[in-house]
Tab-separated table of C-alpha atoms in Angstrom:
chain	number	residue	atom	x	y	z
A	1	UNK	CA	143.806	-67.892	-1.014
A	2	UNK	CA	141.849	-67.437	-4.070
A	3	UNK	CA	138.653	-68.804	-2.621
A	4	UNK	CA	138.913	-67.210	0.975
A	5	UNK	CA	139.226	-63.593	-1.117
A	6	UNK	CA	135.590	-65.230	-3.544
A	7	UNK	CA	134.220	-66.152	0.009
A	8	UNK	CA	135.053	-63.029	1.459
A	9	UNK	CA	133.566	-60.409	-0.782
A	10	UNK	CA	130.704	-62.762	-1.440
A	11	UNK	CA	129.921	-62.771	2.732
A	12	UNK	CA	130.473	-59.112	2.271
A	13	UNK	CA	127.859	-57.943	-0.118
A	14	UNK	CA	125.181	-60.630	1.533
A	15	UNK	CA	125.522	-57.851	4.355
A	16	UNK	CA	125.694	-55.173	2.636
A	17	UNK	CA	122.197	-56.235	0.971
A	18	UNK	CA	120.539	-56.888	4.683
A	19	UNK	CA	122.433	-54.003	5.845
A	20	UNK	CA	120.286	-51.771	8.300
A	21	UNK	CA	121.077	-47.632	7.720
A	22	UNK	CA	117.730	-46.409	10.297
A	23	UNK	CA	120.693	-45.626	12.724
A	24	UNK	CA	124.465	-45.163	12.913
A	25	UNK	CA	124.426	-47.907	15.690
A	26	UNK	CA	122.303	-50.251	13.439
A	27	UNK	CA	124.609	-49.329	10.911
A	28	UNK	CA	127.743	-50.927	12.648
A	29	UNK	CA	126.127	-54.018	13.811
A	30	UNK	CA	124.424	-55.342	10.464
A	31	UNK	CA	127.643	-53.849	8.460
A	32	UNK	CA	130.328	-52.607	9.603
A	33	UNK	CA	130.816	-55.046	12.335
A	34	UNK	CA	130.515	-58.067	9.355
A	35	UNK	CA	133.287	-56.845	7.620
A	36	UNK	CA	135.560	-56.224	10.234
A	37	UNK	CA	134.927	-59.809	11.365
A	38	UNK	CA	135.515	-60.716	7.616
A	39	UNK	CA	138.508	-58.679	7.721
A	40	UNK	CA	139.985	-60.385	10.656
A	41	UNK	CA	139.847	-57.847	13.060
A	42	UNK	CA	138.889	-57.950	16.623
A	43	UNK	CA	136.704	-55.103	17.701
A	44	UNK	CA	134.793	-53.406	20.838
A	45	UNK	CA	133.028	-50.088	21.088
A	46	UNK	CA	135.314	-47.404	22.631
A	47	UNK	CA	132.583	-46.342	25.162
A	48	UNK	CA	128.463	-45.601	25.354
A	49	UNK	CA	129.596	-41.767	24.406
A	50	UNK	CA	131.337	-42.720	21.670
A	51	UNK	CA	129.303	-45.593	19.619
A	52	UNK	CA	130.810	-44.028	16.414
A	53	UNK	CA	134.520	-45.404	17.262
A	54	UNK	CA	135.482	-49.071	17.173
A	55	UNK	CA	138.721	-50.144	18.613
A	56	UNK	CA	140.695	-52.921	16.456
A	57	UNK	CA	142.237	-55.919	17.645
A	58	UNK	CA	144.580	-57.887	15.806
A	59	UNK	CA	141.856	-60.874	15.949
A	60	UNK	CA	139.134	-61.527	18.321
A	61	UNK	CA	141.075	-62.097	21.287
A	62	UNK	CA	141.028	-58.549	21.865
A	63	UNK	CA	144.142	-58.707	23.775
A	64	UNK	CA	146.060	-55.558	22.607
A	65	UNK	CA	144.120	-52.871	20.827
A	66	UNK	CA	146.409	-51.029	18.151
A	67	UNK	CA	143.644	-49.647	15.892
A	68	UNK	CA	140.496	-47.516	15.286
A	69	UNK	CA	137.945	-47.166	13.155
A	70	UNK	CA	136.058	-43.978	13.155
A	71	UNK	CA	132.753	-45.225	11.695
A	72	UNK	CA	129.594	-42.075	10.016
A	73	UNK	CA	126.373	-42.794	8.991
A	74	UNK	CA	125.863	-43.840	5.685
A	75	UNK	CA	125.843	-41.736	2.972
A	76	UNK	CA	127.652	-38.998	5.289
A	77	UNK	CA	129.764	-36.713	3.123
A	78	UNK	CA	133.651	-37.693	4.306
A	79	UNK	CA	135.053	-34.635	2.547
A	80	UNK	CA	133.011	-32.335	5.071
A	81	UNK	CA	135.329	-29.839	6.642
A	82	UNK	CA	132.582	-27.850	8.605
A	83	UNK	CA	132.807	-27.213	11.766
A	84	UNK	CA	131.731	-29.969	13.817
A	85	UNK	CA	131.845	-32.641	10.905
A	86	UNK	CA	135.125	-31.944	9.945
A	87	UNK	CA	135.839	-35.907	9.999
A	88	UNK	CA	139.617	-35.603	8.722
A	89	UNK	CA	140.276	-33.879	11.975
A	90	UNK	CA	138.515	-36.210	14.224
A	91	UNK	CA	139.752	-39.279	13.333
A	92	UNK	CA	143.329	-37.786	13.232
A	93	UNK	CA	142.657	-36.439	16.952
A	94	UNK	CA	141.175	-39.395	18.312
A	95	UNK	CA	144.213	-41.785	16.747
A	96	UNK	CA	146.667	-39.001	18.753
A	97	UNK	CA	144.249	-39.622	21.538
A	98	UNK	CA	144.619	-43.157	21.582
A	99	UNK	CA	148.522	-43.146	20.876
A	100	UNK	CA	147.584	-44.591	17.718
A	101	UNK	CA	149.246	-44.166	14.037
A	102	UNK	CA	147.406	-45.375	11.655
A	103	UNK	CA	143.826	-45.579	11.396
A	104	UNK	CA	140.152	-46.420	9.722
A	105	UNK	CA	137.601	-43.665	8.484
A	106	UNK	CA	134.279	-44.945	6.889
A	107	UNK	CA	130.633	-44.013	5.829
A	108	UNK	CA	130.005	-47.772	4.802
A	109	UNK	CA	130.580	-47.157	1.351
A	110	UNK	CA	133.870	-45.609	1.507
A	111	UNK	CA	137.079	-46.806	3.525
A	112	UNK	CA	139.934	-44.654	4.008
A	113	UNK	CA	143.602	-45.347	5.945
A	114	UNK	CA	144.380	-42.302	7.828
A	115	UNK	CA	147.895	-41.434	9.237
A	116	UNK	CA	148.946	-39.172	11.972
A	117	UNK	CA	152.655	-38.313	10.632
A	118	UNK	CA	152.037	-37.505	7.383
A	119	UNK	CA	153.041	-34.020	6.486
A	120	UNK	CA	149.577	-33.253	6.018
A	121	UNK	CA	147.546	-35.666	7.784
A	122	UNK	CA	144.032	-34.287	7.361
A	123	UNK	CA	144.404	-34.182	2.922
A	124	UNK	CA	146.796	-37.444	2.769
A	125	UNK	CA	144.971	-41.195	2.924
A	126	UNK	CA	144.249	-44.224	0.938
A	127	UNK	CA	140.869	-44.761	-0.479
A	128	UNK	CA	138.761	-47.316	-1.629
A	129	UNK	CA	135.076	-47.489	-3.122
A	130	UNK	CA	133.559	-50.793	-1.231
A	131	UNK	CA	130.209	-49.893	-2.723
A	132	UNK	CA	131.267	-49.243	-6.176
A	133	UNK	CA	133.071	-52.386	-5.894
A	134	UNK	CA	130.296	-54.438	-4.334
A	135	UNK	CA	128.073	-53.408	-6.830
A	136	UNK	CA	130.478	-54.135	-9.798
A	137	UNK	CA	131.359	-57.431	-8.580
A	138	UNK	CA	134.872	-56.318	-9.410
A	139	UNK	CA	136.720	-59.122	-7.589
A	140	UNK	CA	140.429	-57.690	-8.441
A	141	UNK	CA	139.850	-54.218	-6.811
A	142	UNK	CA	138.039	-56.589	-3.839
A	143	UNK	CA	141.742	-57.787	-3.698
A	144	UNK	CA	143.030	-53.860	-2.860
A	145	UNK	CA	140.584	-53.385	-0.268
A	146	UNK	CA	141.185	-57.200	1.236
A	147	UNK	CA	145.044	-56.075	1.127
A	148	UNK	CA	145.255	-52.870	2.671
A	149	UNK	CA	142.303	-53.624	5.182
A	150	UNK	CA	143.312	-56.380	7.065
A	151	UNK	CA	144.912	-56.511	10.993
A	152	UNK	CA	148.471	-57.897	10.468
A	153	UNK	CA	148.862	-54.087	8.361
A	154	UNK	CA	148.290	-52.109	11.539
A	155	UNK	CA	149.904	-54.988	14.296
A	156	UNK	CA	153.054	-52.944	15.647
A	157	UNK	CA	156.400	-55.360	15.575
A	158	UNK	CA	159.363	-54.744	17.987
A	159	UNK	CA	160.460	-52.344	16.290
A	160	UNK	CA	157.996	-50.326	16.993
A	161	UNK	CA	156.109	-50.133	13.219
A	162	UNK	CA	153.693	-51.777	11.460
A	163	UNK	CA	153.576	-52.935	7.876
A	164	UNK	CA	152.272	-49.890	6.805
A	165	UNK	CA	155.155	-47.808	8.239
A	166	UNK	CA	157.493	-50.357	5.859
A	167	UNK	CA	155.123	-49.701	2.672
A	168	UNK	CA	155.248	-46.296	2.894
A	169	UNK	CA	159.295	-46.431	3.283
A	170	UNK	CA	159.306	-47.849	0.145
A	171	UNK	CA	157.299	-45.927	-1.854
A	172	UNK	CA	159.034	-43.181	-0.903
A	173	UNK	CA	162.512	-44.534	-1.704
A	174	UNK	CA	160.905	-45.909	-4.762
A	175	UNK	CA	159.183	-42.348	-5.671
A	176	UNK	CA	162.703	-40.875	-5.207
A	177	UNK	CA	164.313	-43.066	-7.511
A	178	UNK	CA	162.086	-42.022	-10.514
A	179	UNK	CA	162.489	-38.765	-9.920
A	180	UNK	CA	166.027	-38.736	-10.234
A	181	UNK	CA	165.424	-41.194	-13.271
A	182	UNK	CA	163.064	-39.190	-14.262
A	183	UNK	CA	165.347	-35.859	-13.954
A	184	UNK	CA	168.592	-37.204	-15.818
A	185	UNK	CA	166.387	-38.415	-19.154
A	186	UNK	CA	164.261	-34.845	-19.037
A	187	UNK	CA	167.303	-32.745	-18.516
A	188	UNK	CA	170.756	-33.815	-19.995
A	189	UNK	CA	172.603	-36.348	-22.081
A	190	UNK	CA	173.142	-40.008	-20.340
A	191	UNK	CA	175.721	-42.018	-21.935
A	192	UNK	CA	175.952	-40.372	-24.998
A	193	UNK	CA	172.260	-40.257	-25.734
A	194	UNK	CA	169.850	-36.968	-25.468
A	195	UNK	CA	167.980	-36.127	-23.001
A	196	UNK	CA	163.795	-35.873	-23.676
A	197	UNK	CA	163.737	-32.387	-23.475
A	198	UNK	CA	166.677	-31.871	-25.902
A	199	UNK	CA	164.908	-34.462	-28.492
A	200	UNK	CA	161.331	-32.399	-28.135
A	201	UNK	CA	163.223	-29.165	-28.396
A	202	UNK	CA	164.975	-30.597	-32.211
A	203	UNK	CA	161.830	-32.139	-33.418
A	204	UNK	CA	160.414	-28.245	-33.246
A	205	UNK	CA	163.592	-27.378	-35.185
A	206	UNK	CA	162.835	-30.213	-37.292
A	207	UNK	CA	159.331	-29.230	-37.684
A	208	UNK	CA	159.883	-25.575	-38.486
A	209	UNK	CA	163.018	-26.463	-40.427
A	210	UNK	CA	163.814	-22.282	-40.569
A	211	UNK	CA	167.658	-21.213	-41.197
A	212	UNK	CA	167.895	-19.088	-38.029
A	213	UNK	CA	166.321	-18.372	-34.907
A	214	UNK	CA	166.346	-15.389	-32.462
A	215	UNK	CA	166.572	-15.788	-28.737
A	216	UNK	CA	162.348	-15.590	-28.748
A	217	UNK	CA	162.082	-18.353	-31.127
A	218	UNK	CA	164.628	-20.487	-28.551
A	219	UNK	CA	162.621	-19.546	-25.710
A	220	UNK	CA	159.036	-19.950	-27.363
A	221	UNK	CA	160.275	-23.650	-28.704
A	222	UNK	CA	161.719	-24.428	-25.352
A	223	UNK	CA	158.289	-23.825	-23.566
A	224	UNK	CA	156.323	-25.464	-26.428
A	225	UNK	CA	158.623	-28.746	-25.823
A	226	UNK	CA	158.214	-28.719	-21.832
A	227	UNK	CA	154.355	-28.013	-22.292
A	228	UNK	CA	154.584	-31.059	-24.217
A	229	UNK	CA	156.502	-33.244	-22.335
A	230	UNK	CA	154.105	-32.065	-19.596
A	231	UNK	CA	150.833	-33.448	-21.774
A	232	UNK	CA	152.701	-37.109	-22.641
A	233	UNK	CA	153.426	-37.597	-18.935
A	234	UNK	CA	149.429	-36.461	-17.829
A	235	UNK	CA	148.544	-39.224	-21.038
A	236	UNK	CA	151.147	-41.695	-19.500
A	237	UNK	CA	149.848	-40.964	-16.027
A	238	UNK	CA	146.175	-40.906	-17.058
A	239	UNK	CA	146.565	-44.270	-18.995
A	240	UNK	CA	148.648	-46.649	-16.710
A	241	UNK	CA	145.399	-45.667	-14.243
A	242	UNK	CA	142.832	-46.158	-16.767
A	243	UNK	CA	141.247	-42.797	-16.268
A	244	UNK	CA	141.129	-42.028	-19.884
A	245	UNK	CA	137.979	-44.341	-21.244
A	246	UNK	CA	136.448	-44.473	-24.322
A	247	UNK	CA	133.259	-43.238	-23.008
A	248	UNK	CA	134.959	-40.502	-21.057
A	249	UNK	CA	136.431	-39.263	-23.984
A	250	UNK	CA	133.275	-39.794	-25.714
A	251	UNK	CA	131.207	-37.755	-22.811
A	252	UNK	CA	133.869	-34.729	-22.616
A	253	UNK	CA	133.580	-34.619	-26.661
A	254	UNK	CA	129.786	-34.217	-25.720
A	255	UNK	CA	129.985	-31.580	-23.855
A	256	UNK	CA	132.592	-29.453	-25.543
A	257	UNK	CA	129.946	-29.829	-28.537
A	258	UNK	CA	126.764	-28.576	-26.173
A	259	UNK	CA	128.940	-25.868	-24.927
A	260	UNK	CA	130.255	-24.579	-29.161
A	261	UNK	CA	126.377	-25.035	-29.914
A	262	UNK	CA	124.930	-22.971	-26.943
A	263	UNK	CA	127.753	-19.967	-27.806
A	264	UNK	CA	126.394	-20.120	-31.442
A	265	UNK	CA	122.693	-19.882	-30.569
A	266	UNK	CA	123.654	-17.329	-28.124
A	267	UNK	CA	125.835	-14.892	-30.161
């Protein structure tokens, strides 16, 4: 419910604020611990070797274990691919360890959903900023996080899959359908009506409004309308994820202007 989701991120950034980073052991009990009780999860450390690897419960029985989470100290870089903190490829081998699918990799501040099928398991997860949220108060991105992190996501059914395994089906069928969508408006006539391409490419005829046109002029107006129609689906992408703020803009604009004045100065 609404309140349980208020309650939730408001137990989770009262740790947060107490939270203790002198160790990566500290770290787990006064944080990372919290909110995987908050979460819902039952959890136990995999062994005195391994401190860094919880294994998840659906709840606090701790009856069967289908779940990790591979937990670095805070602050740790989680893009690292050096050798030795390369921490894609260790929580992907210790899920194939465990006979595990899908699994947890944080720092703390960032929580990630790994997957050991994936085409390209090491470059392909789910991400979410808790800290950026935490500090934002941002209560509908708390939602994400509360949504994707949470036990009954990773519980394997009969079948053999967990909820994940069904989101990602869809998304894919739903990904597909788009593109085919997608396809038929970009690249011919539907029902009588022109495709996007087609009414980009006559808008540059339209435009240029010249009596003939040579084979180059087809070809340079048929790139000019794709480059296009690439830019309006970038805006379209960009846009629907709010990536293109005002004071993004406004920053970029910035430094495009610092960058004209330091060529002038300098030639």
């Amino acid at each position: 419910t609404d309140e349980n989701l208020r309650a939730s991120l408001k137990t989770i950034k009262e740790w947060r604020e107490y939270a203790d980073k002198t160790s990566i052991e500290q770290w787990i009990t006064s944080y990372i611990s919290p909110v995987l009780d908050t979460l819902g999860f039952g959890h136990q450390k995999n062994s005195k070797k391994q401190v860094n690897i919880l294994i998840l419960f659906s709840d606090v029985s701790k009856t069967q274990s289908m779940s990790l989470c591979y937990v670095l100290s805070p602050g740790e870089d989680m893009d690292c691919t050096l050798k030795g903190k390369h921490w894609a490829e260790k929580i992907i081998r210790s899920l194939r360890e465990h006979n595990f699918q899908w699994g947890i990799l944080t720092n703390g501040f960032r929580w990630r959903i790994y997957h050991t099928k994936e085409p390209n398991p090491y470059e392909t997860y789910v991400e979410v900023d808790l800290e950026a949220i935490l500090n934002a108060q941002e209560y509908f991105d708390f939602q994400i996080f509360y949504f994707f992190f949470r036990p009954d996501n990773f519980t394997i059914s009969e079948n053999k899959e967990c909820k994940f395994d069904t989101y990602k089906e869809e998304s894919t069928k739903t990904t597909e359908y788009i593109e085919k969508n997608l396809r038929v408006a970009i690249e011919r006539e539907e029902e009588g009506g022109e495709g996007v391409l087609q009414t980009l490419c006559m808008g540059y005829l339209n435009a240029l409004n010249q009596k003939t046109y040579s084979d180059e002029d087809r070809i340079h107006i048929y790139r000019c309308a794709i480059l296009y129609l690439f830019r309006l689906l970038f805006l379209f992408y960009s846009t629907a994820r709010d990536l293109l703020k005002v004071e993004n803009i406004q920053a970029f604009k910035n430094i495009v202007q610092d960058s004209s004045k330091f060529h002038n100065e300098r030639w």
